[in-house]
Amino acid sequence: MAATASAAPAESELDRSGAEDEPRSAEPEEDGGNGQAGPIAAAQQHRLAKLPLSRIKALMKADPDVSLASQESVFIIAKATELFVEMIAKDALVYAQQGKRKTLQRKDLDNAIEAIDEFAFLEGTLD
Amino acid sequence: MAERPEDLNLPNAVITRIIKEALPDGVNVSKEARRAISQAASVFVLYATSCANNFAMKAKRKTLNAGDVMSAMEEMEFERFLQPLREALEAYKKGQKGKKEASEQKRKDKEKNSTDENDKSRDEEDEHMDDEQEGENEGEEEDVEN
């Protein structure tokens, strides 16, 4: 995908949008084409989120209705996905334990999805 | 390079790590279960994005922001995520601000001492390149031509 050079114009878009939900002073504008802040800021991001933001972003872009997404929104979705994985793993474990197993299996996932309201959106979506 | 949602997976190693850290020691996870969780996570991203985007569109904004994602979490009945997400967002914002100030400072220093510090700043940049390799190069551009 794009190298850092092309990040500069898009960056000001991002920062402006990031500033939509907070005072502008928190995020100095990148109008000067400060491409340097890009990679450095990006390097910091990944320490707070375990999932790679680039992959999350690529998934988000797959939605034709999504035009732009702030850096923060990508980060928050990454973080939420992490919480989701933790939650579904723990909920599925209950079923494994009921079956007196120490290994989580696919059917435990299926049971959790069927039983738990929050996972209803997953029905019919997994192979 | 057309990427269809079906082709986009989250890295197995990371998913596995998140699962392992959530579960007690001694519990194993079958390959099929891991694969299913990874798929579910991708679906979660797509669903959350779509939901968040609805909030942005309702507010007549073209750019999805963190607040839209929070609203989406509520809508999706994941209120339990809201508090940890708010905390993570605060930490993230602080990190962003700190990094930008640091890079602004570096840039000013470089401009002041351009001849002397050429080698030094190149070394610093190498350090950052290492960070970049272990993390993200693409945190910035969001333009989508759809």
PDB file of C-alpha atoms in Angstrom:
ATOM      1  CA  MET A   1       0.000   0.000   0.000  1.00  0.00           C
ATOM      2  CA  ALA A   2       1.019   3.654   0.213  1.00  0.00           C
ATOM      3  CA  ALA A   3       4.407   4.693   1.536  1.00  0.00           C
ATOM      4  CA  THR A   4       4.804   7.382   4.149  1.00  0.00           C
ATOM      5  CA  ALA A   5       5.049  10.051   1.497  1.00  0.00           C
ATOM      6  CA  SER A   6       1.394   9.813   0.645  1.00  0.00           C
ATOM      7  CA  ALA A   7       0.393   9.814   4.279  1.00  0.00           C
ATOM      8  CA  ALA A   8       0.784  13.565   4.607  1.00  0.00           C
ATOM      9  CA  PRO A   9      -2.378  14.827   2.863  1.00  0.00           C
ATOM     10  CA  ALA A  10      -4.533  12.102   4.346  1.00  0.00           C
ATOM     11  CA  GLU A  11      -3.083  12.794   7.758  1.00  0.00           C
ATOM     12  CA  SER A  12      -4.578  16.248   8.036  1.00  0.00           C
ATOM     13  CA  GLU A  13      -7.910  14.702   7.197  1.00  0.00           C
ATOM     14  CA  LEU A  14      -7.416  12.211   9.957  1.00  0.00           C
ATOM     15  CA  ASP A  15      -6.316  14.742  12.517  1.00  0.00           C
ATOM     16  CA  ARG A  16      -9.183  16.992  11.719  1.00  0.00           C
ATOM     17  CA  SER A  17     -11.557  14.146  12.164  1.00  0.00           C
ATOM     18  CA  GLY A  18      -9.824  13.012  15.310  1.00  0.00           C
ATOM     19  CA  ALA A  19     -10.317  16.523  16.613  1.00  0.00           C
ATOM     20  CA  GLU A  20     -14.022  16.266  16.054  1.00  0.00           C
ATOM     21  CA  ASP A  21     -14.507  14.545  19.330  1.00  0.00           C
ATOM     22  CA  GLU A  22     -11.967  16.492  21.329  1.00  0.00           C
ATOM     23  CA  PRO A  23     -10.601  20.053  21.587  1.00  0.00           C
ATOM     24  CA  ARG A  24      -8.291  20.866  18.723  1.00  0.00           C
ATOM     25  CA  SER A  25      -5.487  21.832  21.044  1.00  0.00           C
ATOM     26  CA  ALA A  26      -5.022  18.178  21.910  1.00  0.00           C
ATOM     27  CA  GLU A  27      -4.030  17.373  18.347  1.00  0.00           C
ATOM     28  CA  PRO A  28      -1.835  19.946  16.605  1.00  0.00           C
ATOM     29  CA  GLU A  29      -2.776  20.201  12.961  1.00  0.00           C
ATOM     30  CA  GLU A  30      -0.532  18.477  10.495  1.00  0.00           C
ATOM     31  CA  ASP A  31      -1.041  21.021   7.720  1.00  0.00           C
ATOM     32  CA  GLY A  32       2.698  21.421   7.420  1.00  0.00           C
ATOM     33  CA  GLY A  33       2.755  17.967   5.875  1.00  0.00           C
ATOM     34  CA  ASN A  34       4.532  16.582   8.883  1.00  0.00           C
ATOM     35  CA  GLY A  35       5.029  13.118   7.499  1.00  0.00           C
ATOM     36  CA  GLN A  36       7.439  12.444  10.320  1.00  0.00           C
ATOM     37  CA  ALA A  37       4.729  12.361  12.954  1.00  0.00           C
ATOM     38  CA  GLY A  38       3.014   9.642  10.987  1.00  0.00           C
ATOM     39  CA  PRO A  39       5.337   6.687  11.409  1.00  0.00           C
ATOM     40  CA  ILE A  40       6.295   7.701  14.928  1.00  0.00           C
ATOM     41  CA  ALA A  41       2.717   8.056  16.061  1.00  0.00           C
ATOM     42  CA  ALA A  42       1.894   4.818  14.298  1.00  0.00           C
ATOM     43  CA  ALA A  43       4.703   3.056  16.108  1.00  0.00           C
ATOM     44  CA  GLN A  44       3.253   4.102  19.436  1.00  0.00           C
ATOM     45  CA  GLN A  45      -0.241   2.959  18.563  1.00  0.00           C
ATOM     46  CA  HIS A  46       0.551  -0.683  18.387  1.00  0.00           C
ATOM     47  CA  ARG A  47       1.740  -0.851  21.957  1.00  0.00           C
ATOM     48  CA  LEU A  48      -1.756  -0.080  23.182  1.00  0.00           C
ATOM     49  CA  ALA A  49      -3.576  -2.385  20.800  1.00  0.00           C
ATOM     50  CA  LYS A  50      -2.522  -5.965  20.182  1.00  0.00           C
ATOM     51  CA  LEU A  51      -4.201  -6.251  16.822  1.00  0.00           C
ATOM     52  CA  PRO A  52      -2.499  -4.522  13.889  1.00  0.00           C
ATOM     53  CA  LEU A  53      -4.327  -1.302  13.074  1.00  0.00           C
ATOM     54  CA  SER A  54      -3.560  -1.701   9.364  1.00  0.00           C
ATOM     55  CA  ARG A  55      -5.508  -4.941   9.205  1.00  0.00           C
ATOM     56  CA  ILE A  56      -8.400  -3.479  11.182  1.00  0.00           C
ATOM     57  CA  LYS A  57      -8.431  -0.500   8.860  1.00  0.00           C
ATOM     58  CA  ALA A  58      -8.398  -2.739   5.790  1.00  0.00           C
ATOM     59  CA  LEU A  59     -11.473  -4.538   7.121  1.00  0.00           C
ATOM     60  CA  MET A  60     -13.218  -1.249   7.811  1.00  0.00           C
ATOM     61  CA  LYS A  61     -12.472  -0.035   4.297  1.00  0.00           C
ATOM     62  CA  ALA A  62     -14.180  -3.110   2.893  1.00  0.00           C
ATOM     63  CA  ASP A  63     -17.470  -1.447   3.771  1.00  0.00           C
ATOM     64  CA  PRO A  64     -18.519   0.591   0.722  1.00  0.00           C
ATOM     65  CA  ASP A  65     -20.387   3.087   2.897  1.00  0.00           C
ATOM     66  CA  VAL A  66     -17.312   3.977   4.901  1.00  0.00           C
ATOM     67  CA  SER A  67     -15.326   6.822   3.371  1.00  0.00           C
ATOM     68  CA  LEU A  68     -13.017   8.000   6.118  1.00  0.00           C
ATOM     69  CA  ALA A  69     -12.210   6.836   9.592  1.00  0.00           C
ATOM     70  CA  SER A  70     -10.264   8.670  12.241  1.00  0.00           C
ATOM     71  CA  GLN A  71      -7.159   7.043  13.676  1.00  0.00           C
ATOM     72  CA  GLU A  72      -8.896   6.918  17.020  1.00  0.00           C
ATOM     73  CA  SER A  73     -11.858   5.057  15.644  1.00  0.00           C
ATOM     74  CA  VAL A  74      -9.559   2.442  14.102  1.00  0.00           C
ATOM     75  CA  PHE A  75      -7.791   2.082  17.422  1.00  0.00           C
ATOM     76  CA  ILE A  76     -11.040   1.772  19.380  1.00  0.00           C
ATOM     77  CA  ILE A  77     -12.368  -0.885  17.060  1.00  0.00           C
ATOM     78  CA  ALA A  78      -9.090  -2.779  17.410  1.00  0.00           C
ATOM     79  CA  LYS A  79      -9.382  -2.592  21.172  1.00  0.00           C
ATOM     80  CA  ALA A  80     -13.044  -3.586  21.142  1.00  0.00           C
ATOM     81  CA  THR A  81     -12.202  -6.577  18.967  1.00  0.00           C
ATOM     82  CA  GLU A  82      -9.619  -7.653  21.505  1.00  0.00           C
ATOM     83  CA  LEU A  83     -12.251  -7.448  24.253  1.00  0.00           C
ATOM     84  CA  PHE A  84     -14.655  -9.374  22.053  1.00  0.00           C
ATOM     85  CA  VAL A  85     -12.150 -12.208  21.531  1.00  0.00           C
ATOM     86  CA  GLU A  86     -11.547 -12.423  25.273  1.00  0.00           C
ATOM     87  CA  MET A  87     -15.263 -12.484  25.948  1.00  0.00           C
ATOM     88  CA  ILE A  88     -16.183 -15.143  23.417  1.00  0.00           C
ATOM     89  CA  ALA A  89     -13.292 -17.364  24.465  1.00  0.00           C
ATOM     90  CA  LYS A  90     -14.346 -17.210  28.095  1.00  0.00           C
ATOM     91  CA  ASP A  91     -18.007 -17.802  27.292  1.00  0.00           C
ATOM     92  CA  ALA A  92     -17.166 -20.775  25.096  1.00  0.00           C
ATOM     93  CA  LEU A  93     -14.971 -22.205  27.831  1.00  0.00           C
ATOM     94  CA  VAL A  94     -18.039 -22.644  30.039  1.00  0.00           C
ATOM     95  CA  TYR A  95     -19.364 -25.176  27.548  1.00  0.00           C
ATOM     96  CA  ALA A  96     -16.075 -27.033  27.352  1.00  0.00           C
ATOM     97  CA  GLN A  97     -16.028 -27.266  31.115  1.00  0.00           C
ATOM     98  CA  GLN A  98     -19.587 -28.580  31.114  1.00  0.00           C
ATOM     99  CA  GLY A  99     -18.349 -31.301  28.803  1.00  0.00           C
ATOM    100  CA  LYS A 100     -15.484 -31.898  31.244  1.00  0.00           C
ATOM    101  CA  ARG A 101     -12.959 -30.931  28.604  1.00  0.00           C
ATOM    102  CA  LYS A 102      -9.871 -28.820  28.894  1.00  0.00           C
ATOM    103  CA  THR A 103      -9.751 -28.111  25.206  1.00  0.00           C
ATOM    104  CA  LEU A 104     -11.980 -25.508  23.679  1.00  0.00           C
ATOM    105  CA  GLN A 105     -13.633 -26.876  20.572  1.00  0.00           C
ATOM    106  CA  ARG A 106     -15.615 -25.441  17.720  1.00  0.00           C
ATOM    107  CA  LYS A 107     -18.866 -26.728  19.143  1.00  0.00           C
ATOM    108  CA  ASP A 108     -18.270 -24.753  22.320  1.00  0.00           C
ATOM    109  CA  LEU A 109     -18.162 -21.629  20.186  1.00  0.00           C
ATOM    110  CA  ASP A 110     -21.354 -22.613  18.434  1.00  0.00           C
ATOM    111  CA  ASN A 111     -23.076 -23.181  21.768  1.00  0.00           C
ATOM    112  CA  ALA A 112     -21.968 -19.814  23.084  1.00  0.00           C
ATOM    113  CA  ILE A 113     -23.143 -18.053  19.939  1.00  0.00           C
ATOM    114  CA  GLU A 114     -26.525 -19.680  20.166  1.00  0.00           C
ATOM    115  CA  ALA A 115     -27.006 -19.020  23.852  1.00  0.00           C
ATOM    116  CA  ILE A 116     -25.696 -15.499  24.271  1.00  0.00           C
ATOM    117  CA  ASP A 117     -27.673 -12.545  22.918  1.00  0.00           C
ATOM    118  CA  GLU A 118     -24.669 -10.360  22.222  1.00  0.00           C
ATOM    119  CA  PHE A 119     -23.354 -13.000  19.820  1.00  0.00           C
ATOM    120  CA  ALA A 120     -26.539 -13.252  17.801  1.00  0.00           C
ATOM    121  CA  PHE A 121     -24.948 -11.226  14.991  1.00  0.00           C
ATOM    122  CA  LEU A 122     -22.556 -14.122  14.430  1.00  0.00           C
ATOM    123  CA  GLU A 123     -25.228 -16.655  13.614  1.00  0.00           C
ATOM    124  CA  GLY A 124     -24.776 -17.995  10.128  1.00  0.00           C
ATOM    125  CA  THR A 125     -21.567 -16.086   9.531  1.00  0.00           C
ATOM    126  CA  LEU A 126     -18.933 -18.657  10.414  1.00  0.00           C
ATOM    127  CA  ASP A 127     -17.814 -21.445   8.096  1.00  0.00           C
TER     128      ASP A 127
ATOM    129  CA  MET B   1      -5.302  -5.342  -4.909  1.00  0.00           C
ATOM    130  CA  ALA B   2      -8.971  -5.903  -4.178  1.00  0.00           C
ATOM    131  CA  GLU B   3      -9.487  -7.193  -0.684  1.00  0.00           C
ATOM    132  CA  ARG B   4     -12.769  -8.847  -0.005  1.00  0.00           C
ATOM    133  CA  PRO B   5     -14.012  -9.083   3.567  1.00  0.00           C
ATOM    134  CA  GLU B   6     -13.778 -12.861   3.345  1.00  0.00           C
ATOM    135  CA  ASP B   7     -10.074 -12.656   2.579  1.00  0.00           C
ATOM    136  CA  LEU B   8      -9.181 -10.417   5.454  1.00  0.00           C
ATOM    137  CA  ASN B   9      -8.174 -12.245   8.552  1.00  0.00           C
ATOM    138  CA  LEU B  10      -6.610 -11.019  11.702  1.00  0.00           C
ATOM    139  CA  PRO B  11      -3.183 -12.493  12.421  1.00  0.00           C
ATOM    140  CA  ASN B  12      -3.469 -15.927  13.975  1.00  0.00           C
ATOM    141  CA  ALA B  13      -0.607 -15.414  16.381  1.00  0.00           C
ATOM    142  CA  VAL B  14      -2.220 -12.347  17.903  1.00  0.00           C
ATOM    143  CA  ILE B  15      -5.657 -13.922  18.132  1.00  0.00           C
ATOM    144  CA  THR B  16      -4.125 -16.983  19.791  1.00  0.00           C
ATOM    145  CA  ARG B  17      -2.289 -14.812  22.275  1.00  0.00           C
ATOM    146  CA  ILE B  18      -5.421 -12.878  23.202  1.00  0.00           C
ATOM    147  CA  ILE B  19      -7.329 -16.140  23.696  1.00  0.00           C
ATOM    148  CA  LYS B  20      -4.587 -17.709  25.789  1.00  0.00           C
ATOM    149  CA  GLU B  21      -4.311 -14.670  28.005  1.00  0.00           C
ATOM    150  CA  ALA B  22      -8.065 -14.698  28.586  1.00  0.00           C
ATOM    151  CA  LEU B  23      -8.243 -18.334  29.573  1.00  0.00           C
ATOM    152  CA  PRO B  24      -6.794 -20.077  32.627  1.00  0.00           C
ATOM    153  CA  ASP B  25      -3.560 -22.041  32.384  1.00  0.00           C
ATOM    154  CA  GLY B  26      -3.921 -25.593  31.235  1.00  0.00           C
ATOM    155  CA  VAL B  27      -6.766 -24.861  28.864  1.00  0.00           C
ATOM    156  CA  ASN B  28      -6.106 -25.635  25.200  1.00  0.00           C
ATOM    157  CA  VAL B  29      -7.820 -24.376  22.139  1.00  0.00           C
ATOM    158  CA  SER B  30      -8.373 -26.519  19.082  1.00  0.00           C
ATOM    159  CA  LYS B  31      -7.329 -25.230  15.697  1.00  0.00           C
ATOM    160  CA  GLU B  32     -10.941 -25.158  14.549  1.00  0.00           C
ATOM    161  CA  ALA B  33     -12.035 -23.168  17.564  1.00  0.00           C
ATOM    162  CA  ARG B  34      -9.204 -20.706  17.029  1.00  0.00           C
ATOM    163  CA  ARG B  35     -10.095 -20.310  13.392  1.00  0.00           C
ATOM    164  CA  ALA B  36     -13.745 -19.762  14.260  1.00  0.00           C
ATOM    165  CA  ILE B  37     -12.863 -17.131  16.869  1.00  0.00           C
ATOM    166  CA  SER B  38     -10.640 -15.367  14.359  1.00  0.00           C
ATOM    167  CA  GLN B  39     -13.447 -15.356  11.821  1.00  0.00           C
ATOM    168  CA  ALA B  40     -15.875 -14.125  14.446  1.00  0.00           C
ATOM    169  CA  ALA B  41     -13.484 -11.297  15.258  1.00  0.00           C
ATOM    170  CA  SER B  42     -13.421 -10.210  11.616  1.00  0.00           C
ATOM    171  CA  VAL B  43     -17.202 -10.281  11.506  1.00  0.00           C
ATOM    172  CA  PHE B  44     -17.228  -8.224  14.680  1.00  0.00           C
ATOM    173  CA  VAL B  45     -15.060  -5.564  13.042  1.00  0.00           C
ATOM    174  CA  LEU B  46     -17.326  -5.407  10.000  1.00  0.00           C
ATOM    175  CA  TYR B  47     -20.475  -5.225  12.098  1.00  0.00           C
ATOM    176  CA  ALA B  48     -19.062  -2.621  14.481  1.00  0.00           C
ATOM    177  CA  THR B  49     -17.845  -0.535  11.564  1.00  0.00           C
ATOM    178  CA  SER B  50     -21.190  -0.635   9.839  1.00  0.00           C
ATOM    179  CA  CYS B  51     -22.975   0.276  13.036  1.00  0.00           C
ATOM    180  CA  ALA B  52     -20.559   3.096  13.850  1.00  0.00           C
ATOM    181  CA  ASN B  53     -20.830   4.400  10.331  1.00  0.00           C
ATOM    182  CA  ASN B  54     -24.579   4.702  10.709  1.00  0.00           C
ATOM    183  CA  PHE B  55     -24.033   7.083  13.590  1.00  0.00           C
ATOM    184  CA  ALA B  56     -21.590   9.130  11.548  1.00  0.00           C
ATOM    185  CA  MET B  57     -23.996   9.311   8.640  1.00  0.00           C
ATOM    186  CA  LYS B  58     -26.844  10.318  10.933  1.00  0.00           C
ATOM    187  CA  ALA B  59     -24.683  13.187  12.136  1.00  0.00           C
ATOM    188  CA  LYS B  60     -23.912  14.017   8.481  1.00  0.00           C
ATOM    189  CA  ARG B  61     -20.238  13.373   8.961  1.00  0.00           C
ATOM    190  CA  LYS B  62     -18.112  11.607   6.410  1.00  0.00           C
ATOM    191  CA  THR B  63     -15.533  10.588   8.915  1.00  0.00           C
ATOM    192  CA  LEU B  64     -16.132   7.874  11.421  1.00  0.00           C
ATOM    193  CA  ASN B  65     -14.862   8.893  14.843  1.00  0.00           C
ATOM    194  CA  ALA B  66     -14.296   7.298  18.222  1.00  0.00           C
ATOM    195  CA  GLY B  67     -17.644   8.504  19.535  1.00  0.00           C
ATOM    196  CA  ASP B  68     -19.421   6.688  16.719  1.00  0.00           C
ATOM    197  CA  VAL B  69     -17.687   3.487  17.733  1.00  0.00           C
ATOM    198  CA  MET B  70     -18.751   3.961  21.340  1.00  0.00           C
ATOM    199  CA  SER B  71     -22.345   4.468  20.241  1.00  0.00           C
ATOM    200  CA  ALA B  72     -22.049   1.350  18.123  1.00  0.00           C
ATOM    201  CA  MET B  73     -20.874  -0.694  21.100  1.00  0.00           C
ATOM    202  CA  GLU B  74     -23.929   0.370  23.028  1.00  0.00           C
ATOM    203  CA  GLU B  75     -26.181  -0.434  20.101  1.00  0.00           C
ATOM    204  CA  MET B  76     -24.599  -3.866  19.767  1.00  0.00           C
ATOM    205  CA  GLU B  77     -25.217  -4.506  23.471  1.00  0.00           C
ATOM    206  CA  PHE B  78     -21.554  -4.483  24.385  1.00  0.00           C
ATOM    207  CA  GLU B  79     -21.927  -1.841  27.087  1.00  0.00           C
ATOM    208  CA  ARG B  80     -19.459  -3.781  29.186  1.00  0.00           C
ATOM    209  CA  PHE B  81     -16.777  -2.639  26.749  1.00  0.00           C
ATOM    210  CA  LEU B  82     -17.480   1.060  27.147  1.00  0.00           C
ATOM    211  CA  GLN B  83     -15.481   1.712  30.308  1.00  0.00           C
ATOM    212  CA  PRO B  84     -12.318  -0.156  29.245  1.00  0.00           C
ATOM    213  CA  LEU B  85     -12.561   1.446  25.804  1.00  0.00           C
ATOM    214  CA  ARG B  86     -12.800   4.915  27.292  1.00  0.00           C
ATOM    215  CA  GLU B  87      -9.715   4.249  29.368  1.00  0.00           C
ATOM    216  CA  ALA B  88      -7.826   2.856  26.409  1.00  0.00           C
ATOM    217  CA  LEU B  89      -8.798   5.881  24.336  1.00  0.00           C
ATOM    218  CA  GLU B  90      -7.438   8.246  26.982  1.00  0.00           C
ATOM    219  CA  ALA B  91      -4.140   6.410  27.082  1.00  0.00           C
ATOM    220  CA  TYR B  92      -4.021   6.395  23.306  1.00  0.00           C
ATOM    221  CA  LYS B  93      -4.674  10.125  23.048  1.00  0.00           C
ATOM    222  CA  LYS B  94      -1.970  10.860  25.577  1.00  0.00           C
ATOM    223  CA  GLY B  95       0.439   8.708  23.620  1.00  0.00           C
ATOM    224  CA  GLN B  96      -0.416  10.477  20.392  1.00  0.00           C
ATOM    225  CA  LYS B  97       0.049  13.895  21.938  1.00  0.00           C
ATOM    226  CA  GLY B  98       3.360  12.917  23.490  1.00  0.00           C
ATOM    227  CA  LYS B  99       4.670  11.494  20.258  1.00  0.00           C
ATOM    228  CA  LYS B 100       3.666  14.497  18.231  1.00  0.00           C
ATOM    229  CA  GLU B 101       5.306  16.862  20.665  1.00  0.00           C
ATOM    230  CA  ALA B 102       8.438  14.739  20.648  1.00  0.00           C
ATOM    231  CA  SER B 103       8.592  14.644  16.889  1.00  0.00           C
ATOM    232  CA  GLU B 104       7.940  18.373  16.657  1.00  0.00           C
ATOM    233  CA  GLN B 105      10.819  18.909  19.043  1.00  0.00           C
ATOM    234  CA  LYS B 106      13.064  16.607  17.056  1.00  0.00           C
ATOM    235  CA  ARG B 107      12.218  18.447  13.885  1.00  0.00           C
ATOM    236  CA  LYS B 108      13.081  21.774  15.470  1.00  0.00           C
ATOM    237  CA  ASP B 109      16.344  20.412  16.756  1.00  0.00           C
ATOM    238  CA  LYS B 110      17.190  19.017  13.377  1.00  0.00           C
ATOM    239  CA  GLU B 111      16.549  22.321  11.701  1.00  0.00           C
ATOM    240  CA  LYS B 112      18.786  24.051  14.170  1.00  0.00           C
ATOM    241  CA  ASN B 113      21.694  21.659  13.854  1.00  0.00           C
ATOM    242  CA  SER B 114      21.303  20.316  10.392  1.00  0.00           C
ATOM    243  CA  THR B 115      24.991  19.857   9.630  1.00  0.00           C
ATOM    244  CA  ASP B 116      26.235  18.501  12.943  1.00  0.00           C
ATOM    245  CA  GLU B 117      23.368  16.228  13.699  1.00  0.00           C
ATOM    246  CA  ASN B 118      22.863  14.609  10.353  1.00  0.00           C
ATOM    247  CA  ASP B 119      24.396  11.366  11.510  1.00  0.00           C
ATOM    248  CA  LYS B 120      22.720  11.442  14.879  1.00  0.00           C
ATOM    249  CA  SER B 121      19.278  12.083  13.538  1.00  0.00           C
ATOM    250  CA  ARG B 122      19.741   9.365  10.989  1.00  0.00           C
ATOM    251  CA  ASP B 123      20.429   6.973  13.838  1.00  0.00           C
ATOM    252  CA  GLU B 124      17.309   8.165  15.626  1.00  0.00           C
ATOM    253  CA  GLU B 125      15.331   7.644  12.486  1.00  0.00           C
ATOM    254  CA  ASP B 126      16.685   4.132  12.256  1.00  0.00           C
ATOM    255  CA  GLU B 127      15.392   3.465  15.729  1.00  0.00           C
ATOM    256  CA  HIS B 128      12.015   4.670  14.714  1.00  0.00           C
ATOM    257  CA  MET B 129      12.146   2.558  11.607  1.00  0.00           C
ATOM    258  CA  ASP B 130      12.629  -0.459  13.845  1.00  0.00           C
ATOM    259  CA  ASP B 131       9.603   0.488  15.859  1.00  0.00           C
ATOM    260  CA  GLU B 132       7.743   0.943  12.659  1.00  0.00           C
ATOM    261  CA  GLN B 133       8.608  -2.502  11.455  1.00  0.00           C
ATOM    262  CA  GLU B 134       7.356  -4.162  14.554  1.00  0.00           C
ATOM    263  CA  GLY B 135       4.191  -2.112  14.446  1.00  0.00           C
ATOM    264  CA  GLU B 136       2.308  -0.136  11.924  1.00  0.00           C
ATOM    265  CA  ASN B 137       3.336   1.775   8.845  1.00  0.00           C
ATOM    266  CA  GLU B 138      -0.134   2.585   7.778  1.00  0.00           C
ATOM    267  CA  GLY B 139      -1.707   4.267  10.717  1.00  0.00           C
ATOM    268  CA  GLU B 140      -2.410   7.377   8.800  1.00  0.00           C
ATOM    269  CA  GLU B 141      -4.045   7.252   5.444  1.00  0.00           C
ATOM    270  CA  GLU B 142      -7.735   6.603   5.459  1.00  0.00           C
ATOM    271  CA  ASP B 143      -8.893   7.747   2.062  1.00  0.00           C
ATOM    272  CA  VAL B 144     -11.104   5.208   0.465  1.00  0.00           C
ATOM    273  CA  GLU B 145     -12.145   5.444  -3.116  1.00  0.00           C
ATOM    274  CA  ASN B 146     -15.270   3.378  -3.216  1.00  0.00           C
TER     275      ASN B 146
END
